[in-house]
Amino acid sequence: RFGFADLRLDKIFGLCSPENTACHKLMQRLGLSLDAQVIVNNTNQVLFSITTEQWEMQKLRAMQTA
C-alpha cells in the first residue's frame, strides 16, 4: 500500500536469486508477477513486478471475497 498509495509509484519491482524459492513464493503472494531473468552485477536474478492497476484489481477481488 505504501508504494502505491503514499509514494504514488506506477510500478514496484522485486529482485531475488533464482535459487531462492521462498522469496519467489513471497513475491507471488504479495501479487508480483514474474517478469524476466536478468543479470545484475554479474549475478543471475529473477525480476518480479506489480503495477498500480494490478494492485488495485487485487484489492477489489479481496474485498469481494471477504
Coordinates of C-alpha atoms in Angstrom, one line a residue:
R1 CA 0.0 0.0 0.0
F2 CA 2.8 2.4 0.9
G3 CA 4.4 2.4 -2.5
F4 CA 1.2 2.9 -4.5
A5 CA -1.0 5.0 -2.1
D6 CA 1.6 7.1 -0.3
L7 CA 4.5 7.3 -2.8
R8 CA 2.2 7.1 -5.9
L9 CA 4.6 4.8 -7.7
D10 CA 3.4 3.3 -11.0
K11 CA 5.2 0.0 -10.7
I12 CA 7.1 -1.8 -7.9
F13 CA 9.9 -4.3 -8.7
G14 CA 11.5 -7.0 -6.7
L15 CA 14.7 -9.0 -7.4
C16 CA 15.8 -12.3 -5.9
S17 CA 18.2 -15.1 -6.8
P18 CA 16.8 -17.9 -9.0
E19 CA 17.5 -20.5 -6.2
N20 CA 15.6 -18.6 -3.5
T21 CA 12.2 -20.3 -3.9
A22 CA 11.0 -18.9 -0.6
C23 CA 11.5 -15.4 -2.0
H24 CA 9.7 -16.3 -5.2
K25 CA 6.7 -17.5 -3.2
L26 CA 6.7 -14.4 -1.2
M27 CA 6.8 -12.1 -4.2
Q28 CA 3.9 -14.1 -5.8
R29 CA 1.9 -14.0 -2.5
L30 CA 2.3 -10.2 -2.5
G31 CA 0.9 -10.1 -6.0
L32 CA 4.1 -9.5 -8.0
S33 CA 4.4 -11.4 -11.3
L34 CA 7.5 -13.0 -12.7
D35 CA 8.8 -10.7 -15.5
A36 CA 12.2 -11.9 -16.5
Q37 CA 15.6 -13.3 -15.6
V38 CA 18.2 -10.6 -15.6
I39 CA 21.9 -10.2 -14.8
V40 CA 22.8 -7.7 -12.1
N41 CA 26.4 -7.2 -11.1
N42 CA 27.3 -10.4 -13.0
T43 CA 24.8 -12.4 -11.0
N44 CA 21.6 -14.1 -12.3
Q45 CA 18.5 -12.6 -10.7
V46 CA 14.7 -13.1 -11.1
L47 CA 12.7 -9.9 -11.7
F48 CA 9.1 -9.6 -10.3
S49 CA 6.8 -6.6 -10.6
I50 CA 3.3 -5.3 -10.0
T51 CA 1.6 -2.2 -11.4
T52 CA -0.8 0.2 -9.7
E53 CA -3.6 -1.3 -11.8
Q54 CA -2.8 -4.8 -10.9
W55 CA -2.6 -3.9 -7.2
E56 CA -6.0 -2.1 -7.4
M57 CA -7.6 -5.2 -9.1
Q58 CA -6.2 -7.4 -6.3
K59 CA -7.7 -5.1 -3.7
L60 CA -11.1 -5.3 -5.4
R61 CA -11.0 -9.1 -5.6
A62 CA -10.0 -9.4 -2.0
M63 CA -12.9 -7.1 -0.9
Q64 CA -15.4 -9.1 -3.0
T65 CA -14.3 -12.4 -1.4
A66 CA -14.3 -11.1 2.1

